[in-house]
CSV table of C-alpha atoms in Angstrom, one decimal:
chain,number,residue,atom,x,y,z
L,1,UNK,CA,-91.7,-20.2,40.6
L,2,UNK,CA,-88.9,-18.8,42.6
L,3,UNK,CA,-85.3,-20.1,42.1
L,4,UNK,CA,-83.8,-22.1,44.9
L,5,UNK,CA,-81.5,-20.4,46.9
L,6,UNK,CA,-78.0,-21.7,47.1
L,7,UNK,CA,-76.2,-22.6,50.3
L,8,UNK,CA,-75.6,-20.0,52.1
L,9,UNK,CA,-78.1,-17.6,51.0
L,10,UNK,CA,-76.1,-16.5,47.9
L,11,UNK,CA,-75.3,-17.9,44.2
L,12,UNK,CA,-71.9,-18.9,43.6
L,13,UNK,CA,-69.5,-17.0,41.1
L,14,UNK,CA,-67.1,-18.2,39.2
L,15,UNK,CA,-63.3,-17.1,39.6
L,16,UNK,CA,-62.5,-14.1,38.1
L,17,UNK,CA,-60.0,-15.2,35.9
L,18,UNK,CA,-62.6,-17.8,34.6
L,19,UNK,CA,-64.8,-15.0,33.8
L,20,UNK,CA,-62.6,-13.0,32.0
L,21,UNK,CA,-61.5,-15.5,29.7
L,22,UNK,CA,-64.6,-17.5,28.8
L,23,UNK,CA,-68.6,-17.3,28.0
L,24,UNK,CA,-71.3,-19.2,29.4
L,25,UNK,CA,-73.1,-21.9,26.9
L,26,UNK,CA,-76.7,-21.1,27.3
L,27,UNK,CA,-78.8,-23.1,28.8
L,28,UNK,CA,-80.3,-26.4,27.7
L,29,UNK,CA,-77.1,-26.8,25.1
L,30,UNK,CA,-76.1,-30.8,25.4
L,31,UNK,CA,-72.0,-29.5,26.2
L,32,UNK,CA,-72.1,-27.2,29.3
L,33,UNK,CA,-68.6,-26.4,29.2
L,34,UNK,CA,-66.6,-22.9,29.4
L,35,UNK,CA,-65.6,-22.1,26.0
L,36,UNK,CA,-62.0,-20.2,25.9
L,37,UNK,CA,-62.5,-16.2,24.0
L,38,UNK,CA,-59.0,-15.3,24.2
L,39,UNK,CA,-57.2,-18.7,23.9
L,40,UNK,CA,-53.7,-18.8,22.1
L,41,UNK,CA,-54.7,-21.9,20.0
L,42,UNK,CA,-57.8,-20.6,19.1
L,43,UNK,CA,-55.3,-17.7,17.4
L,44,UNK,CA,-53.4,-20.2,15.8
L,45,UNK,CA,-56.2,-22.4,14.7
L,46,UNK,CA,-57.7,-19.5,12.7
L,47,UNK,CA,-54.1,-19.0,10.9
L,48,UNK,CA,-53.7,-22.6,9.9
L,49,UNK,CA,-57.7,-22.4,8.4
L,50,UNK,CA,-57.1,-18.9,6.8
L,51,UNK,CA,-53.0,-19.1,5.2
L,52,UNK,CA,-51.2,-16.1,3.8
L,53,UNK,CA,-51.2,-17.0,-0.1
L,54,UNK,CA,-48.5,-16.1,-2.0
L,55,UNK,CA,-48.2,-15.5,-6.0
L,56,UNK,CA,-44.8,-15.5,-8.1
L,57,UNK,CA,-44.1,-11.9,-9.5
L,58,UNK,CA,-40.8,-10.9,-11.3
L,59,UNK,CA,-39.4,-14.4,-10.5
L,60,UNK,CA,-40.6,-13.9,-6.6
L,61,UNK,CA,-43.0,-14.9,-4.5
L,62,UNK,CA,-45.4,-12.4,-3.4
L,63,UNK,CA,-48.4,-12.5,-0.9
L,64,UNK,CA,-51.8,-11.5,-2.2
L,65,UNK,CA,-53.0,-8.3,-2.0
L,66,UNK,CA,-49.0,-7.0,-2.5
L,67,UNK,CA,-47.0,-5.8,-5.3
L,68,UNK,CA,-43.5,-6.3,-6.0
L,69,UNK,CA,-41.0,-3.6,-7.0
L,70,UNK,CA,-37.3,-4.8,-8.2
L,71,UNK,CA,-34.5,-2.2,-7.2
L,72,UNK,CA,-32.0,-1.9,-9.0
L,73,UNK,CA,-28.5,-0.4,-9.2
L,74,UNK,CA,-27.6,3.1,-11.3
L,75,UNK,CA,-25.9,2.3,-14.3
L,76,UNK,CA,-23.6,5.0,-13.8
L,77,UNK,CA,-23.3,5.8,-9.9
L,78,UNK,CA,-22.5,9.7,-8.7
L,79,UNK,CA,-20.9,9.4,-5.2
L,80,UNK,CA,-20.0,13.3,-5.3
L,81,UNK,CA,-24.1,14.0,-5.7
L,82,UNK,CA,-25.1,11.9,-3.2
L,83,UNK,CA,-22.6,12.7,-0.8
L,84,UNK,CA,-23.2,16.1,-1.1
L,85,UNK,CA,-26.5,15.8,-0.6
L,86,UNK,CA,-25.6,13.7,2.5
L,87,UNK,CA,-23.0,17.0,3.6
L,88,UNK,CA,-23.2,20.3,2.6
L,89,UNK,CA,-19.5,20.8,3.5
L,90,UNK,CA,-18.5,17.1,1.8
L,91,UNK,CA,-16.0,19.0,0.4
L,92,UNK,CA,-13.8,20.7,2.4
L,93,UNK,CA,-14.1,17.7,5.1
L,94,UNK,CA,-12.9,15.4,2.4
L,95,UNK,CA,-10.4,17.2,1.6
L,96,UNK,CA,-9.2,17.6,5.0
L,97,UNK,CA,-9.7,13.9,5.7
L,98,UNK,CA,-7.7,12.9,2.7
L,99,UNK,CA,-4.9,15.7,2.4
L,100,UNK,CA,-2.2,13.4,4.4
L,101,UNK,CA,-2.5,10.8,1.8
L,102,UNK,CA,-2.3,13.1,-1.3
L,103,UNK,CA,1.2,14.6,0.2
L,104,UNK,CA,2.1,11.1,0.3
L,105,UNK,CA,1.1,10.2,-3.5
L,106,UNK,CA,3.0,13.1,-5.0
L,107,UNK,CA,6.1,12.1,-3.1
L,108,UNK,CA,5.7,8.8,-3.9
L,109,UNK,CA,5.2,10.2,-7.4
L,110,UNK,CA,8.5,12.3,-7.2
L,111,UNK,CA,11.0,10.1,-5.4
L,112,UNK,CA,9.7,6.4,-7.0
L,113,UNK,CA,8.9,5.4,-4.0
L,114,UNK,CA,6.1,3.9,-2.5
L,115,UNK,CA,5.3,2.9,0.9
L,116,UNK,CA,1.8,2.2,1.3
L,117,UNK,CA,-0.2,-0.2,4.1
L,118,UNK,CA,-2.2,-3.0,2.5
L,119,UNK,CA,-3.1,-6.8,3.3
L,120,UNK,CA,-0.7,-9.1,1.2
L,121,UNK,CA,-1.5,-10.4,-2.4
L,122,UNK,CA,-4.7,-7.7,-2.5
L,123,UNK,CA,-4.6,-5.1,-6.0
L,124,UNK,CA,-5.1,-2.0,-3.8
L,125,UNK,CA,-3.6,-0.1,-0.9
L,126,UNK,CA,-5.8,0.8,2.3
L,127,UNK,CA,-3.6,4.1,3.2
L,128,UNK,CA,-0.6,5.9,1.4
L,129,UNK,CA,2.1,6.5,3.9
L,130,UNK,CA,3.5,9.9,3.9
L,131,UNK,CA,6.6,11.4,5.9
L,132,UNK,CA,3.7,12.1,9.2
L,133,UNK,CA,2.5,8.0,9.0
L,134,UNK,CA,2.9,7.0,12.6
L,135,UNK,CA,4.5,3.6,13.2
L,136,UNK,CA,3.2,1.1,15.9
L,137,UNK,CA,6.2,2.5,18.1
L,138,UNK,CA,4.6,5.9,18.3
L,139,UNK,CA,7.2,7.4,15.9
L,140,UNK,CA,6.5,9.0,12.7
L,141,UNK,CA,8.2,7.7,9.4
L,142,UNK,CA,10.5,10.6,9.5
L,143,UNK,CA,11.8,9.6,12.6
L,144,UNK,CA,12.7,6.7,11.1
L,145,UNK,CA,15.6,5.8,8.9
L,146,UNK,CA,15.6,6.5,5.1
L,147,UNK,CA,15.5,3.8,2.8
L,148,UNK,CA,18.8,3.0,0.9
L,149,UNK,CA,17.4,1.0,-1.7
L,150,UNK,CA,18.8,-2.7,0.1
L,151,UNK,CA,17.2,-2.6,3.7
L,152,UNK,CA,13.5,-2.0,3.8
L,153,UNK,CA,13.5,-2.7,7.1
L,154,UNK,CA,13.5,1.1,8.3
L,155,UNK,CA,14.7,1.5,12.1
L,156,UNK,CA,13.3,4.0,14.3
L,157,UNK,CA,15.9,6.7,14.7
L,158,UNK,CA,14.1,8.0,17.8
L,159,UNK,CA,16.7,7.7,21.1
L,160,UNK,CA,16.0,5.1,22.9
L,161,UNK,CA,13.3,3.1,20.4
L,162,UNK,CA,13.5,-0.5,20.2
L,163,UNK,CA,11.5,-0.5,16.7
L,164,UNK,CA,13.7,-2.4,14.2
L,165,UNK,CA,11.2,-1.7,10.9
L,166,UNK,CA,8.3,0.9,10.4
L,167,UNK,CA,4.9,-0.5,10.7
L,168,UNK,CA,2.2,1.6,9.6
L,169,UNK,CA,-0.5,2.0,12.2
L,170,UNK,CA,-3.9,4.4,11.8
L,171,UNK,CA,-3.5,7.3,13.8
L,172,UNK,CA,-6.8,9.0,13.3
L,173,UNK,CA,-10.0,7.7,14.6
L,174,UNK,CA,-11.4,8.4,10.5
L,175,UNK,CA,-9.1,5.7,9.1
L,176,UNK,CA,-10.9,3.3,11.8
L,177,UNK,CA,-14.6,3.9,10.8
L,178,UNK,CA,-14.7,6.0,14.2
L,179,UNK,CA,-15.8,9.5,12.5
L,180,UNK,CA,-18.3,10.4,15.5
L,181,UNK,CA,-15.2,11.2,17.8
L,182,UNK,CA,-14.5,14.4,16.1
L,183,UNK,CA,-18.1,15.7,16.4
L,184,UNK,CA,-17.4,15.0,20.3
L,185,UNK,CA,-16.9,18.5,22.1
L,186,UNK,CA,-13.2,18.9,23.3
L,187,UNK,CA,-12.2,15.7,21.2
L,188,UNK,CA,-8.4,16.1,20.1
L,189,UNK,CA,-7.8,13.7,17.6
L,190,UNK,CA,-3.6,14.0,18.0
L,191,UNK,CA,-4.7,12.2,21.8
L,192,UNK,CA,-6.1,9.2,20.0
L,193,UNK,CA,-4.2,5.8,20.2
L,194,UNK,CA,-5.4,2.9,18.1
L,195,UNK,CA,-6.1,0.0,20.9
L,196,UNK,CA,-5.5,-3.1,21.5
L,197,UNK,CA,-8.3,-5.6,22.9
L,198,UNK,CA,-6.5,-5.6,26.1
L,199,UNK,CA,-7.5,-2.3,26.4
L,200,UNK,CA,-3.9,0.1,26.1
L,201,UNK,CA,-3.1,1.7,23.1
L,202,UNK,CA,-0.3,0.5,20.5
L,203,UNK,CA,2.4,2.9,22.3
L,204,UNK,CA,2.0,1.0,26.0
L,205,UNK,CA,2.9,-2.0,24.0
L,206,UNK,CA,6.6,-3.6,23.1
L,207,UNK,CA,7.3,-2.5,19.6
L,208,UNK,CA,9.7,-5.3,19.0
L,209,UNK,CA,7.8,-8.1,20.4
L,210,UNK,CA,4.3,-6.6,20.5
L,211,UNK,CA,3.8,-7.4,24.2
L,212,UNK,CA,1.8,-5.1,26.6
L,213,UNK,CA,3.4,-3.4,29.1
L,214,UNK,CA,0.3,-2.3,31.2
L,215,UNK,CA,-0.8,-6.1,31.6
L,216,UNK,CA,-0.1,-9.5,30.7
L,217,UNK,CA,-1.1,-9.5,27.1
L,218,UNK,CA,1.3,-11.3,24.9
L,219,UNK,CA,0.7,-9.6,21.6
L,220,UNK,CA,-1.2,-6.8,20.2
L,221,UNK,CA,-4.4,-7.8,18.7
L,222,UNK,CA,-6.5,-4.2,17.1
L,223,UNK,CA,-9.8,-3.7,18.3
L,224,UNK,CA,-10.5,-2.1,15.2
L,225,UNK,CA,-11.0,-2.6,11.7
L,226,UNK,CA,-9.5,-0.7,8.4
L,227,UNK,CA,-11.5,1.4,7.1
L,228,UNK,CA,-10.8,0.8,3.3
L,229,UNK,CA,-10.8,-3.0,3.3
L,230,UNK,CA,-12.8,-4.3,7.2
L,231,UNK,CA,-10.4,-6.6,8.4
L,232,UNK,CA,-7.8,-6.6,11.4
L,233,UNK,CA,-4.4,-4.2,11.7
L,234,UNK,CA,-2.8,-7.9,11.8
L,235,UNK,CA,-3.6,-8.6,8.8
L,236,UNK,CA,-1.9,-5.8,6.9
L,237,UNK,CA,1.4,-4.7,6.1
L,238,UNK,CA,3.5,-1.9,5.1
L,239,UNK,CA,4.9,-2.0,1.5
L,240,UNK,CA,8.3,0.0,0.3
L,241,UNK,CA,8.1,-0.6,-3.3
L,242,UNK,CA,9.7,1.2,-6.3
L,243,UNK,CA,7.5,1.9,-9.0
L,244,UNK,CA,8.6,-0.7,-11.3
L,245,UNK,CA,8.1,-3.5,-8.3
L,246,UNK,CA,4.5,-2.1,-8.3
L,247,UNK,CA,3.7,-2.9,-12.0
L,248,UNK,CA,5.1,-5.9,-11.9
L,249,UNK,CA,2.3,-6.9,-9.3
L,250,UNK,CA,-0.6,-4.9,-11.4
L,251,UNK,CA,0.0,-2.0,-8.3
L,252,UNK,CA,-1.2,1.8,-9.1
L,253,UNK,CA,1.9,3.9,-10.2
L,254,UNK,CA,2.0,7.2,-11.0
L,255,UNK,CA,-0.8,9.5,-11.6
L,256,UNK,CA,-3.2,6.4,-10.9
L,257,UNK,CA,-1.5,6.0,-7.1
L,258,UNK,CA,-3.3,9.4,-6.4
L,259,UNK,CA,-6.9,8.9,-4.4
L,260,UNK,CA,-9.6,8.0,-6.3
L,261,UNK,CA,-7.6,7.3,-9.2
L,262,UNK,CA,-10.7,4.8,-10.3
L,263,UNK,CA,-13.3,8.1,-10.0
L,264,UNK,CA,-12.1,11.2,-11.3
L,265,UNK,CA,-15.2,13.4,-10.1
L,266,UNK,CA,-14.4,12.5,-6.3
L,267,UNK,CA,-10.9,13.1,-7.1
L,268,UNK,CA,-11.4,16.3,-8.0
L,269,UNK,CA,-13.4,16.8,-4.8
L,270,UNK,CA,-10.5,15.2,-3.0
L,271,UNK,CA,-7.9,17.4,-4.4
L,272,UNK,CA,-9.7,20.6,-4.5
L,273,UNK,CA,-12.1,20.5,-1.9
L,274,UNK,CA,-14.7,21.7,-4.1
L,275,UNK,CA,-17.5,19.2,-4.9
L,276,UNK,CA,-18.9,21.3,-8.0
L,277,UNK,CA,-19.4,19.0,-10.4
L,278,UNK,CA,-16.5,19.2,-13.0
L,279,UNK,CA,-16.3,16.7,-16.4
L,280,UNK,CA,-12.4,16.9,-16.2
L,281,UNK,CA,-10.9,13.7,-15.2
L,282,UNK,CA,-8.1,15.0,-14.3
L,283,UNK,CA,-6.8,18.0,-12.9
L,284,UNK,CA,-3.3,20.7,-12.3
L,285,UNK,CA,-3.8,19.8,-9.2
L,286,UNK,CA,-2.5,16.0,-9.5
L,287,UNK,CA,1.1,15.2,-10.9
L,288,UNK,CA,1.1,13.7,-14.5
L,289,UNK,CA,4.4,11.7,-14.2
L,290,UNK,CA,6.8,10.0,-11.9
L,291,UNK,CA,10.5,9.8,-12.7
L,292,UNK,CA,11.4,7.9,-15.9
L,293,UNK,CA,11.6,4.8,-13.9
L,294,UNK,CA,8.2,4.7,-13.4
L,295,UNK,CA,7.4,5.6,-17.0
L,296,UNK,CA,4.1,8.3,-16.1
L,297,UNK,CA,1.6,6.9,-18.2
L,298,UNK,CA,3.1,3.8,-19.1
L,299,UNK,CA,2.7,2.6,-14.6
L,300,UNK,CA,-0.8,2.0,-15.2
L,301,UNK,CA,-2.3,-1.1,-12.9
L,302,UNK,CA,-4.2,-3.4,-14.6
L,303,UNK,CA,-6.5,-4.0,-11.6
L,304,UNK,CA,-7.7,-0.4,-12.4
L,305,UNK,CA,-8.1,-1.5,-16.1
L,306,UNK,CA,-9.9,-4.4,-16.0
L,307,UNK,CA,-13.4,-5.0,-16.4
L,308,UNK,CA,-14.4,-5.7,-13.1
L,309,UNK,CA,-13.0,-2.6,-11.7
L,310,UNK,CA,-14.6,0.1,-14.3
L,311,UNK,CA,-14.3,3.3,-14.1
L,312,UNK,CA,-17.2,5.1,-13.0
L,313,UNK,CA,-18.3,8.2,-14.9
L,314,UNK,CA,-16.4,7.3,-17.9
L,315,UNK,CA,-17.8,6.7,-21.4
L,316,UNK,CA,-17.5,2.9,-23.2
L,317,UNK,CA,-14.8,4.2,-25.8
L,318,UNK,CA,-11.6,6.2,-25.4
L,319,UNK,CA,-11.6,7.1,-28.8
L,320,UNK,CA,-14.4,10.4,-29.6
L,321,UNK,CA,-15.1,9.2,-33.1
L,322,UNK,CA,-16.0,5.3,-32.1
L,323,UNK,CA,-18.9,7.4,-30.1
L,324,UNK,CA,-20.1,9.3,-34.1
L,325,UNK,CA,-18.7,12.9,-32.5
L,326,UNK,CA,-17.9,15.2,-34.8
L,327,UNK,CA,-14.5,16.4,-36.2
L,328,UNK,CA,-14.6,19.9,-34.3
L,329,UNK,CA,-15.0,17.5,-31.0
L,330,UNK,CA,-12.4,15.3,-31.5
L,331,UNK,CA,-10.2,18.4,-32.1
L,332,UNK,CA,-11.0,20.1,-28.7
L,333,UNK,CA,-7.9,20.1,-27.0
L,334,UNK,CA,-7.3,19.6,-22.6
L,335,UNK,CA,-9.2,17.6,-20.5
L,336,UNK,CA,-12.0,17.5,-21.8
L,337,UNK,CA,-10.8,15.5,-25.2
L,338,UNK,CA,-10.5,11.8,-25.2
L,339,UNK,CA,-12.2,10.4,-22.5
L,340,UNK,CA,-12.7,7.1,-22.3
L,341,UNK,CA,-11.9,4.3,-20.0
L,342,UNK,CA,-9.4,3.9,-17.6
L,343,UNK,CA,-7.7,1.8,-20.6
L,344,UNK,CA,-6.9,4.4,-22.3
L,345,UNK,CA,-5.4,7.6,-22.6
L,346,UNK,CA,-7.1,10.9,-20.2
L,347,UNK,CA,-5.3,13.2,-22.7
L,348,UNK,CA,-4.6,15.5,-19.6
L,349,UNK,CA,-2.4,18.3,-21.0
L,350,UNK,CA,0.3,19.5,-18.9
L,351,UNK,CA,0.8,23.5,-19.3
């Protein structure tokens, strides 16, 4: 028996997108209609019948068929290793970021006076100013006035200024967080400006009132964000403090205002520009004391002390025979004897 033709001589298709996304029931089934193959809510019906189980591991829940692995801090972190690993010439390029504030720390050490740039009420500085610190007029702090021990107010000395007090600013794209600029060919970091969010650098504005010059922005707001502490240039301010104002406000004075007081391994890196691995906590390298006002040893800040601040790479006890060394090691004599905790003594020996 032959099939009857359709009208028109041919069969009708269905549309092509029909065909694509659905099957034919067969024949003689009691529900003739298309069944959808690639259907979104067929995908999410076979989801809700077939869930993703989970199982509680280590205090976590885990799906099936997975393990969980907790990560967990070094007891005792190495930040020269690892950044050495990270830089083969971590050394020297620490050095050379960091050289501006060492000068400053040994003449801060020398003279009893420290000016450093930090937000207000925090137990650490951001940067140590040193006589090449710009100020947001575009003058350095030796182009301003000297401090007489009343004002602290330092004018700019520059013809012509209108700056009536130094006010640190970062002058190097490193102190931002911007360290890809120097990698850029032809970049001269002594043309970079720290910026405004108007757009003009901290010179093109008013260093009295803070006002732009290039447009109508009424006060300098940075675009930027300190390196040491992420937050706003605003935020900060710049401290001229003698050492005994500093320990009165559990401030670093002394030998602990050097970099990296807190970690004497990337100290040493920091003063030397060698990253070999050295026990010393100190070295020659750093100044031991500050003038008798500051007492050396005895301007230690307590926020380096405490217990939330420890210092890494040091052992839990100052004293050698608390740890069961023997005699011969407790009489070793340099840098290597005594070392404990920032608490107590480094028994650094001065030639």
């Amino acid at each position: 028996m032959s099939k009857r033709p359709t009208p028109g001589g041919q069969q009708q298709r269905a549309p092509a997108a029909q065909r694509s996304s659905s099957v034919g029931v067969p024949r003689g089934s009691a529900n003739r209609s298309l069944v959808p193959t690639n259907s979104r809510n067929n995908v999410i019906e076979r989801i809700a019948q077939n869930p993703i189980r989970f199982h509680e591991e280590n205090g976590m829940m885990v799906p099936d068929g997975y393990t969980s692995h907790v990560i967990r801090p070094a007891a005792r972190g190495d930040v020269v290793t690892m950044a050495r690993a990270m830089n083969r010439d971590f050394g020297s390029k620490a050095k050379a970021m960091f050289q501006s504030e060492v000068d400053a720390a040994r003449d801060a050490i020398e003279q009893d006076l420290y000016i450093s740039y930090r937000q207000p009420g925090k137990d650490f500085d951001c940067y140590r100013v040193g006589a090449i610190g710009k100020c947001f007029c575009g003058h350095t702090l030796d182009e301003h006035a000297r401090f007489n021990g009343k004002v602290r107010r330092l004018k700019c000395q520059s013809g012509g200024c209108a700056c009536e007090g130094f006010a640190y600013i970062p002058s190097r794209p490193d102190e931002v967080g911007e360290f890809w600029l120097a990698k850029r060919p032809g970049f001269d970091p002594s043309t970079w400006r720290a910026k405004c969010r108007c757009g003009h650098a901290h010179d093109r504005h008013e260093p009295k009132y803070k006002r732009c010059k290039e447009c109508s922005c009424s006060n300098f707001n940075s675009n930027f964000l300190c390196a040491a502490c992420s937050n706003h240039w605003e935020q900060h301010e710049t401290f001229i403090e003698r050492g005994s104002e500093r320990e009165q406000q559990n401030l670093p004075t002394g030998e602990f205002y050097m970099p990296f007081a807190e970690l004497p391994d990337m100290q040493q890196v920091i003063l030397t520009g060698s990253d070999a691995h050295m026990p010393s906590p100190y070295l020659d390298a750093a100044p031991r004391q500050s003038l008798p006002q500051s007492g050396g040893m005895r301007g230690r800040s307590n926020a380096l002390q405490g217990s939330n601040r420890p210092a890494i790479g040091y052992d839990e006890y100052s004293n050698p025979s608390a740890r069961g060394e023997s005699n011969a090691n407790t009489s070793q004599k340099g840098p290597m004897r005594g070392r404990g905790p920032l608490r107590g003594s480094h028994q650094a020996t001065e030639e």
